[in-house]
CSV table of C-alpha atoms in Angstrom, one decimal:
chain,number,residue,atom,x,y,z
O,1,MET,CA,-2.5,-4.5,17.2
O,2,SER,CA,0.8,-5.4,18.8
O,3,ALA,CA,1.2,-5.0,22.5
O,4,SER,CA,3.8,-2.2,22.1
O,5,ALA,CA,1.6,-0.4,19.6
O,6,GLN,CA,-1.4,-0.7,22.0
O,7,ARG,CA,0.7,0.7,24.9
O,8,ARG,CA,1.9,3.7,22.8
O,9,HIS,CA,-1.7,4.3,21.7
O,10,GLU,CA,-3.1,4.1,25.3
O,11,ALA,CA,-0.3,6.4,26.5
O,12,GLY,CA,-1.3,9.0,24.0
O,13,ASP,CA,1.9,8.8,22.0
O,14,SER,CA,0.1,8.8,18.7
O,15,SER,CA,-2.8,10.7,17.3
O,16,LEU,CA,-3.5,7.7,15.0
O,17,SER,CA,-6.9,6.1,15.5
O,18,ALA,CA,-7.2,2.5,16.7
O,19,ARG,CA,-8.3,1.6,13.2
O,20,ASP,CA,-5.2,3.3,11.7
O,21,LEU,CA,-3.0,1.4,14.1
O,22,ALA,CA,-4.7,-1.8,13.3
O,23,ILE,CA,-4.2,-1.3,9.6
O,24,LEU,CA,-0.5,-0.7,10.1
O,25,GLU,CA,-0.3,-3.8,12.2
O,26,PHE,CA,-2.2,-5.8,9.6
O,27,GLU,CA,0.2,-4.6,6.8
O,28,ARG,CA,3.1,-5.6,9.0
O,29,THR,CA,1.8,-9.1,9.5
O,30,TRP,CA,-0.9,-9.8,6.8
O,31,TRP,CA,0.8,-12.9,5.5
O,32,HIS,CA,0.0,-14.6,8.8
O,33,HIS,CA,-3.7,-14.5,7.9
O,34,ALA,CA,-5.1,-17.6,6.2
O,35,GLY,CA,-6.3,-17.1,2.6
O,36,ALA,CA,-6.0,-14.2,0.2
O,37,LYS,CA,-5.2,-10.8,1.5
O,38,GLU,CA,-8.5,-9.4,0.2
O,39,ALA,CA,-10.5,-11.9,2.2
O,40,ALA,CA,-8.5,-11.2,5.3
O,41,ILE,CA,-9.1,-7.4,4.8
O,42,ARG,CA,-12.9,-8.0,4.6
O,43,ALA,CA,-12.8,-10.3,7.7
O,44,GLU,CA,-10.6,-8.1,9.8
O,45,PHE,CA,-12.0,-4.6,8.8
O,46,SER,CA,-15.3,-5.2,7.1
O,47,LEU,CA,-14.1,-3.1,4.2
O,48,SER,CA,-13.8,-3.8,0.5
O,49,ALA,CA,-10.3,-4.0,-0.8
O,50,ALA,CA,-10.7,-0.7,-2.7
O,51,ARG,CA,-11.8,1.2,0.4
O,52,TYR,CA,-9.1,-0.5,2.6
O,53,TYR,CA,-6.4,0.8,0.2
O,54,GLN,CA,-7.9,4.3,0.2
O,55,VAL,CA,-7.7,4.3,4.0
O,56,LEU,CA,-4.2,2.8,4.0
O,57,ASN,CA,-2.9,5.4,1.5
O,58,ALA,CA,-4.3,8.2,3.8
O,59,VAL,CA,-2.7,6.5,6.8
O,60,ILE,CA,0.8,6.2,5.3
O,61,ASP,CA,0.7,9.8,4.2
O,62,SER,CA,0.2,10.8,7.8
O,63,PRO,CA,3.3,12.2,9.7
O,64,ASP,CA,1.9,10.4,12.8
O,65,ALA,CA,2.2,7.1,11.0
O,66,VAL,CA,5.8,7.8,10.0
O,67,ARG,CA,6.6,8.6,13.6
O,68,HIS,CA,4.8,5.5,14.8
O,69,ASP,CA,6.6,3.0,12.5
O,70,PRO,CA,9.0,4.7,10.0
O,71,MET,CA,10.4,1.5,8.5
O,72,LEU,CA,7.0,0.0,7.7
O,73,VAL,CA,5.5,3.3,6.5
O,74,GLY,CA,8.6,3.9,4.3
O,75,ARG,CA,8.3,0.4,2.8
O,76,LEU,CA,4.6,0.9,2.1
O,77,GLN,CA,5.2,4.3,0.5
O,78,ARG,CA,8.0,2.9,-1.7
O,79,ALA,CA,5.7,0.0,-2.8
O,80,ARG,CA,2.9,2.4,-3.6
O,81,ASP,CA,5.2,4.7,-5.6
O,82,ALA,CA,6.6,1.8,-7.6
O,83,ARG,CA,3.1,0.7,-8.5
O,84,THR,CA,2.2,4.3,-9.5
O,85,ARG,CA,5.3,4.5,-11.7
O,86,ALA,CA,4.5,1.1,-13.3
O,87,ARG,CA,0.9,2.2,-14.1
O,88,ALA,CA,2.1,5.5,-15.5
O,89,ALA,CA,4.6,3.7,-17.7
O,90,ARG,CA,1.9,1.4,-19.1
O,91,ALA,CA,-0.4,4.3,-19.7
O,92,PHE,CA,2.1,6.2,-21.7
O,93,THR,CA,3.0,3.4,-24.1
O,94,THR,CA,1.4,3.3,-27.5
O,95,PRO,CA,1.7,-0.2,-29.0
O,96,THR,CA,1.2,-0.8,-32.7
O,97,SER,CA,0.1,-4.0,-34.2
O,98,GLY,CA,2.7,-6.7,-33.8
O,99,ASP,CA,4.5,-4.8,-31.0
O,100,ASP,CA,4.8,-6.1,-27.5
O,101,PRO,CA,2.2,-4.1,-25.5
O,102,GLY,CA,4.5,-4.1,-22.5
O,103,ARG,CA,7.3,-2.3,-24.3
O,104,PRO,CA,7.4,1.4,-25.3
O,105,ARG,CA,7.2,2.1,-29.0
O,106,SER,CA,10.5,3.0,-30.5
O,107,GLU,CA,10.6,6.4,-32.3
O,108,GLU,CA,13.4,5.3,-34.7
O,109,PRO,CA,13.0,2.5,-37.2
O,110,THR,CA,15.4,-0.5,-36.7
O,111,ASP,CA,17.0,-1.6,-39.9
């Protein structure tokens, strides 16, 4: 946790838990950790990657998190929303044999 985040937490300026604040700090600086992000998550929080992302999603939906660091939380929410849209787009495509599975199927024949 950064010194300024620690001071805000100790002053009672946030109802976020110490773990929530640590997760936000980790997301702000995770590329400074050696190795893959999943390994750093396990080392830092003793959580599986799946559980970490469940907790992270709950944290970034919190109004307290938005008040704590609006730029970071907004970026994380936009990234999550983009991943959700990409998954939905893949789920709603129906490839046929010979079609590129990454592209939606055309309704009209091309002559």
